[in-house]
Coordinates of N, CA and C and ligand atoms in Angstrom, one line a residue:
M19 N 171.7 -98.9 100.6 CA 172.1 -100.3 100.4 C 172.6 -100.9 101.7
Q20 N 172.3 -102.1 101.9 CA 172.9 -102.8 103.1 C 173.6 -104.0 102.5
G21 N 174.8 -104.3 103.1 CA 175.6 -105.5 102.7 C 176.5 -105.1 101.6
E22 N 177.0 -106.1 100.9 CA 178.1 -105.9 100.0 C 177.5 -105.5 98.6
G23 N 178.2 -104.6 97.9 CA 177.6 -103.9 96.7 C 177.9 -104.5 95.4
E24 N 178.7 -105.6 95.3 CA 179.1 -106.1 94.0 C 178.0 -106.6 93.2
Q25 N 177.0 -107.3 93.9 CA 175.8 -107.8 93.2 C 174.9 -106.6 93.0
A26 N 174.7 -105.8 94.0 CA 173.8 -104.7 93.9 C 174.1 -103.8 92.7
I27 N 175.3 -103.4 92.5 CA 175.6 -102.5 91.4 C 175.2 -103.2 90.0
L28 N 175.4 -104.5 89.9 CA 175.0 -105.2 88.7 C 173.5 -105.1 88.6
D29 N 172.7 -105.4 89.7 CA 171.3 -105.3 89.7 C 170.8 -103.9 89.3
I30 N 171.5 -102.9 89.7 CA 171.0 -101.5 89.4 C 171.3 -101.2 87.9
V31 N 172.5 -101.5 87.5 CA 172.9 -101.2 86.1 C 172.1 -102.0 85.1
E32 N 171.8 -103.3 85.4 CA 171.1 -104.1 84.5 C 169.6 -104.1 84.7
G33 N 169.1 -103.2 85.5 CA 167.7 -102.9 85.7 C 166.9 -103.9 86.5
R34 N 167.5 -104.7 87.3 CA 166.8 -105.7 88.1 C 166.4 -105.1 89.5
A35 N 167.0 -104.1 90.0 CA 166.8 -103.5 91.3 C 165.4 -102.9 91.3
Q36 N 164.5 -103.4 92.3 CA 163.2 -102.9 92.4 C 163.0 -102.0 93.6
E37 N 163.7 -102.3 94.7 CA 163.5 -101.6 96.0 C 164.4 -100.3 96.0
R38 N 164.0 -99.4 96.9 CA 164.8 -98.2 97.1 C 166.0 -98.5 97.9
V39 N 165.8 -99.4 98.9 CA 167.0 -99.9 99.7 C 167.3 -101.3 99.4
L40 N 168.4 -101.6 98.8 CA 168.8 -102.9 98.5 C 169.5 -103.6 99.6
R41 N 169.1 -104.8 99.9 CA 169.7 -105.6 100.9 C 170.5 -106.8 100.3
C42 N 171.8 -106.8 100.4 CA 172.6 -107.8 99.7 C 173.2 -108.7 100.7
R43 N 173.3 -110.0 100.2 CA 173.9 -111.0 101.1 C 175.4 -110.7 101.3
R44 N 175.9 -111.2 102.4 CA 177.3 -111.0 102.7 C 178.1 -112.1 102.0
L45 N 179.3 -111.8 101.5 CA 180.1 -112.8 100.9 C 180.9 -113.6 101.9
D46 N 181.2 -114.9 101.6 CA 182.0 -115.7 102.5 C 183.4 -115.4 102.3
N47 N 183.9 -115.3 101.1 CA 185.3 -115.1 100.8 C 185.5 -114.0 99.9
L48 N 186.0 -112.8 100.4 CA 186.2 -111.7 99.6 C 187.3 -111.9 98.6
D49 N 188.2 -112.8 98.8 CA 189.3 -113.1 97.9 C 188.8 -113.6 96.5
D50 N 187.5 -114.1 96.5 CA 186.9 -114.6 95.3 C 186.5 -113.4 94.3
L51 N 186.5 -112.2 94.9 CA 186.1 -111.1 94.0 C 187.1 -110.7 93.0
P52 N 186.7 -110.3 91.8 CA 187.7 -109.9 90.8 C 188.3 -108.5 91.2
M53 N 189.5 -108.3 90.7 CA 190.1 -107.0 90.9 C 189.3 -105.9 90.3
P54 N 189.3 -104.7 90.9 CA 188.6 -103.6 90.2 C 189.2 -103.3 88.8
A55 N 188.4 -102.8 87.9 CA 188.8 -102.5 86.6 C 189.8 -101.3 86.5
W56 N 191.0 -101.4 87.1 CA 191.9 -100.3 87.2 C 192.2 -99.8 85.8
D57 N 192.3 -100.6 84.8 CA 192.6 -100.1 83.5 C 191.7 -99.1 83.0
Y58 N 190.4 -99.2 83.4 CA 189.4 -98.1 83.1 C 189.6 -96.9 84.0
F59 N 189.6 -97.2 85.3 CA 189.5 -96.1 86.3 C 190.8 -95.2 86.3
I60 N 191.9 -95.8 86.0 CA 193.1 -95.0 86.1 C 193.1 -93.9 85.1
H61 N 192.3 -93.9 84.1 CA 192.3 -92.8 83.1 C 191.2 -91.8 83.3
Q62 N 190.5 -92.0 84.4 CA 189.4 -91.1 84.8 C 189.9 -90.0 85.6
P63 N 189.3 -88.8 85.6 CA 189.8 -87.6 86.3 C 189.5 -87.6 87.8
Y64 N 189.9 -88.7 88.5 CA 189.7 -88.7 89.9 C 190.9 -88.0 90.6
N65 N 190.8 -87.7 91.8 CA 191.9 -87.2 92.6 C 192.8 -88.4 93.0
W66 N 193.9 -88.6 92.4 CA 194.8 -89.7 92.6 C 195.8 -89.5 93.7
G67 N 195.7 -88.3 94.4 CA 196.6 -88.0 95.4 C 195.9 -87.8 96.7
G68 N 196.6 -87.2 97.7 CA 196.0 -86.9 99.0 C 196.9 -85.9 99.6
D69 N 196.2 -84.9 100.3 CA 197.0 -83.9 101.0 C 197.9 -84.4 102.0
W70 N 197.6 -85.6 102.5 CA 198.4 -86.2 103.6 C 199.6 -87.1 103.1
F71 N 199.7 -87.1 101.8 CA 200.8 -88.0 101.2 C 201.4 -87.3 100.0
P72 N 202.7 -87.3 99.9 CA 203.4 -86.5 98.9 C 203.3 -87.0 97.5
G73 N 203.3 -88.4 97.3 CA 203.4 -88.9 96.0 C 202.0 -89.3 95.3
T74 N 202.0 -89.5 94.0 CA 200.8 -90.0 93.3 C 201.3 -91.0 92.3
P75 N 200.4 -92.0 92.0 CA 199.1 -92.1 92.4 C 198.9 -92.8 93.7
V76 N 197.9 -92.5 94.4 CA 197.5 -93.2 95.7 C 196.2 -94.0 95.3
F77 N 196.2 -95.3 95.6 CA 195.1 -96.1 95.4 C 194.3 -96.4 96.7
T78 N 193.0 -96.4 96.6 CA 192.2 -96.7 97.8 C 191.9 -98.2 97.8
M79 N 192.1 -98.8 99.0 CA 191.7 -100.2 99.2 C 190.8 -100.3 100.4
N80 N 189.7 -101.1 100.2 CA 188.9 -101.4 101.3 C 189.0 -102.9 101.6
T81 N 189.8 -103.3 102.5 CA 190.2 -104.7 102.7 C 189.4 -105.4 103.7
S82 N 188.5 -104.8 104.4 CA 187.7 -105.5 105.3 C 186.3 -104.8 105.4
R83 N 185.3 -105.6 105.8 CA 184.0 -105.0 105.9 C 183.3 -105.5 107.1
G84 N 182.6 -104.6 107.7 CA 181.8 -105.0 108.9 C 182.6 -104.9 110.2
C85 N 181.9 -105.2 111.3 CA 182.5 -105.2 112.6 C 181.7 -106.1 113.5
P86 N 182.3 -106.8 114.4 CA 181.6 -107.7 115.3 C 181.2 -107.0 116.6
F87 N 181.5 -105.8 116.8 CA 181.2 -105.1 118.0 C 179.9 -104.3 118.0
H88 N 179.4 -103.8 119.1 CA 178.1 -103.2 119.2 C 178.1 -101.8 119.7
C89 N 178.9 -101.0 119.4 CA 178.9 -99.6 119.9 C 177.6 -98.9 119.5
T90 N 176.9 -98.4 120.5 CA 175.6 -97.9 120.3 C 175.5 -96.7 119.3
F91 N 176.6 -95.9 119.3 CA 176.6 -94.7 118.5 C 176.9 -95.0 117.0
C92 N 177.2 -96.2 116.6 CA 177.8 -96.5 115.3 C 176.9 -97.1 114.3
S93 N 177.0 -96.7 113.1 CA 176.0 -97.2 112.1 C 176.6 -98.4 111.3
V94 N 177.8 -98.8 111.6 CA 178.4 -99.9 110.8 C 177.5 -101.1 110.8
G95 N 177.0 -101.5 112.0 CA 176.1 -102.7 112.1 C 174.9 -102.6 111.3
S96 N 174.3 -101.4 111.1 CA 173.1 -101.3 110.3 C 173.3 -101.5 108.8
I97 N 174.5 -101.2 108.4 CA 174.9 -101.4 107.0 C 175.4 -102.8 106.8
W98 N 176.2 -103.3 107.7 CA 176.9 -104.6 107.4 C 176.4 -105.8 108.2
G99 N 175.5 -105.5 109.2 CA 175.2 -106.6 110.1 C 176.3 -106.8 111.1
R100 N 176.4 -107.9 111.7 CA 177.5 -108.1 112.7 C 178.7 -109.0 112.1
K101 N 178.6 -109.3 110.8 CA 179.6 -110.1 110.2 C 180.8 -109.3 109.8
Y102 N 182.0 -109.7 110.2 CA 183.2 -109.1 109.8 C 183.9 -110.1 108.8
N103 N 184.3 -109.6 107.6 CA 185.1 -110.4 106.7 C 186.1 -109.5 106.1
C104 N 187.1 -110.2 105.5 CA 188.3 -109.4 105.0 C 189.0 -110.1 103.9
F105 N 189.7 -109.4 103.1 CA 190.6 -110.0 102.1 C 191.8 -110.6 102.9
S106 N 192.4 -111.6 102.4 CA 193.5 -112.2 103.1 C 194.7 -111.3 102.9
A107 N 195.7 -111.4 103.8 CA 196.9 -110.6 103.7 C 197.6 -110.9 102.4
E108 N 197.6 -112.2 102.0 CA 198.3 -112.5 100.7 C 197.7 -111.8 99.5
H109 N 196.3 -111.8 99.6 CA 195.6 -111.1 98.5 C 195.9 -109.6 98.4
I110 N 196.0 -109.0 99.6 CA 196.3 -107.5 99.6 C 197.7 -107.2 99.1
V111 N 198.6 -108.1 99.6 CA 200.0 -107.9 99.1 C 200.1 -108.1 97.6
A112 N 199.4 -109.1 97.1 CA 199.5 -109.3 95.6 C 198.9 -108.1 94.9
D113 N 197.7 -107.6 95.4 CA 197.1 -106.5 94.7 C 198.0 -105.2 94.8
T114 N 198.7 -105.1 95.9 CA 199.6 -103.9 96.1 C 200.7 -104.0 95.1
D115 N 201.3 -105.2 95.0 CA 202.4 -105.4 94.0 C 201.9 -105.1 92.6
Y116 N 200.7 -105.6 92.3 CA 200.2 -105.3 90.9 C 200.0 -103.8 90.7
L117 N 199.5 -103.1 91.6 CA 199.3 -101.7 91.5 C 200.6 -100.9 91.3
M118 N 201.6 -101.4 92.0 CA 203.0 -100.8 91.9 C 203.6 -101.0 90.6
Q119 N 203.5 -102.3 90.1 CA 204.1 -102.7 88.9 C 203.4 -102.1 87.6
H120 N 202.1 -102.1 87.6 CA 201.3 -101.7 86.5 C 201.0 -100.2 86.4
Y121 N 200.8 -99.6 87.6 CA 200.4 -98.2 87.6 C 201.3 -97.3 88.4
G122 N 202.4 -97.8 88.8 CA 203.4 -97.0 89.6 C 202.8 -96.5 90.9
A123 N 202.0 -97.3 91.5 CA 201.4 -96.8 92.8 C 202.4 -96.4 93.8
R124 N 202.2 -95.2 94.4 CA 203.1 -94.7 95.4 C 202.6 -94.8 96.8
G125 N 201.3 -94.9 96.9 CA 200.6 -95.1 98.2 C 199.4 -95.9 98.1
I126 N 199.0 -96.5 99.2 CA 197.7 -97.2 99.3 C 197.0 -96.6 100.5
Y127 N 195.8 -96.2 100.3 CA 194.9 -95.6 101.4 C 194.0 -96.7 101.8
F128 N 194.2 -97.3 103.0 CA 193.3 -98.3 103.5 C 192.2 -97.7 104.2
R129 N 191.0 -97.7 103.5 CA 189.9 -96.9 104.0 C 188.8 -97.9 104.5
E130 N 188.8 -98.1 105.7 CA 187.8 -99.1 106.2 C 187.6 -98.9 107.7
D131 N 186.6 -99.6 108.3 CA 186.2 -99.4 109.7 C 187.2 -100.1 110.6
N132 N 187.7 -101.2 110.2 CA 188.5 -102.0 111.1 C 189.7 -102.6 110.5
F133 N 190.6 -101.8 110.1 CA 191.8 -102.3 109.4 C 192.7 -103.1 110.4
T134 N 192.7 -102.8 111.7 CA 193.6 -103.4 112.6 C 192.9 -104.5 113.5
I135 N 191.7 -104.8 113.2 CA 191.0 -105.7 114.2 C 191.6 -107.1 114.2
H136 N 192.2 -107.5 113.1 CA 192.9 -108.9 113.0 C 194.4 -108.6 113.0
R137 N 195.0 -108.6 114.2 CA 196.4 -108.2 114.3 C 197.4 -108.9 113.4
E138 N 197.2 -110.2 113.4 CA 198.1 -111.0 112.5 C 198.0 -110.7 111.1
R139 N 196.8 -110.5 110.6 CA 196.6 -110.1 109.2 C 197.2 -108.7 108.9
T140 N 197.0 -107.8 109.9 CA 197.5 -106.4 109.7 C 199.1 -106.5 109.6
E141 N 199.7 -107.2 110.5 CA 201.1 -107.3 110.5 C 201.7 -107.9 109.2
Ligands
SF4_227 S1 183.2 -100.0 113.7 FE1 184.2 -99.2 115.5 S2 182.7 -97.8 116.4 FE2 181.6 -99.1 115.0 S3 180.8 -100.8 116.2 FE3 182.8 -101.4 115.4 S4 184.3 -100.9 117.0 FE4 182.4 -99.8 117.4

């Protein structure tokens, strides 16, 4: 798959996907996406911890997508194109508060290619 997967997964599950490689359009505003269905996932037997962090549960967040740079060894551009987009800092803080209040989140694993590219947002 190339691009963002929110529409792709619907196309796959609902039987509309025809190609082996799905190419999805990039979203303009990630803040418009709904929150993951944590009420469902929290009861699944995933590893909610990490060897690198003492507490549980640890939630994974992917708060930015893509990269504007062109490092020749890197595959990020072939998946995402050159567009970089991200959730706003306010959105991330609100999601973090929600996970702490509803599920007792002890840690957040920011798993992405360019968490620090936008310094103001990161701070
Ligand atoms: S994600 Fe990192 S390695 Fe890949 S193109 Fe961007 S800056 Fe380079």
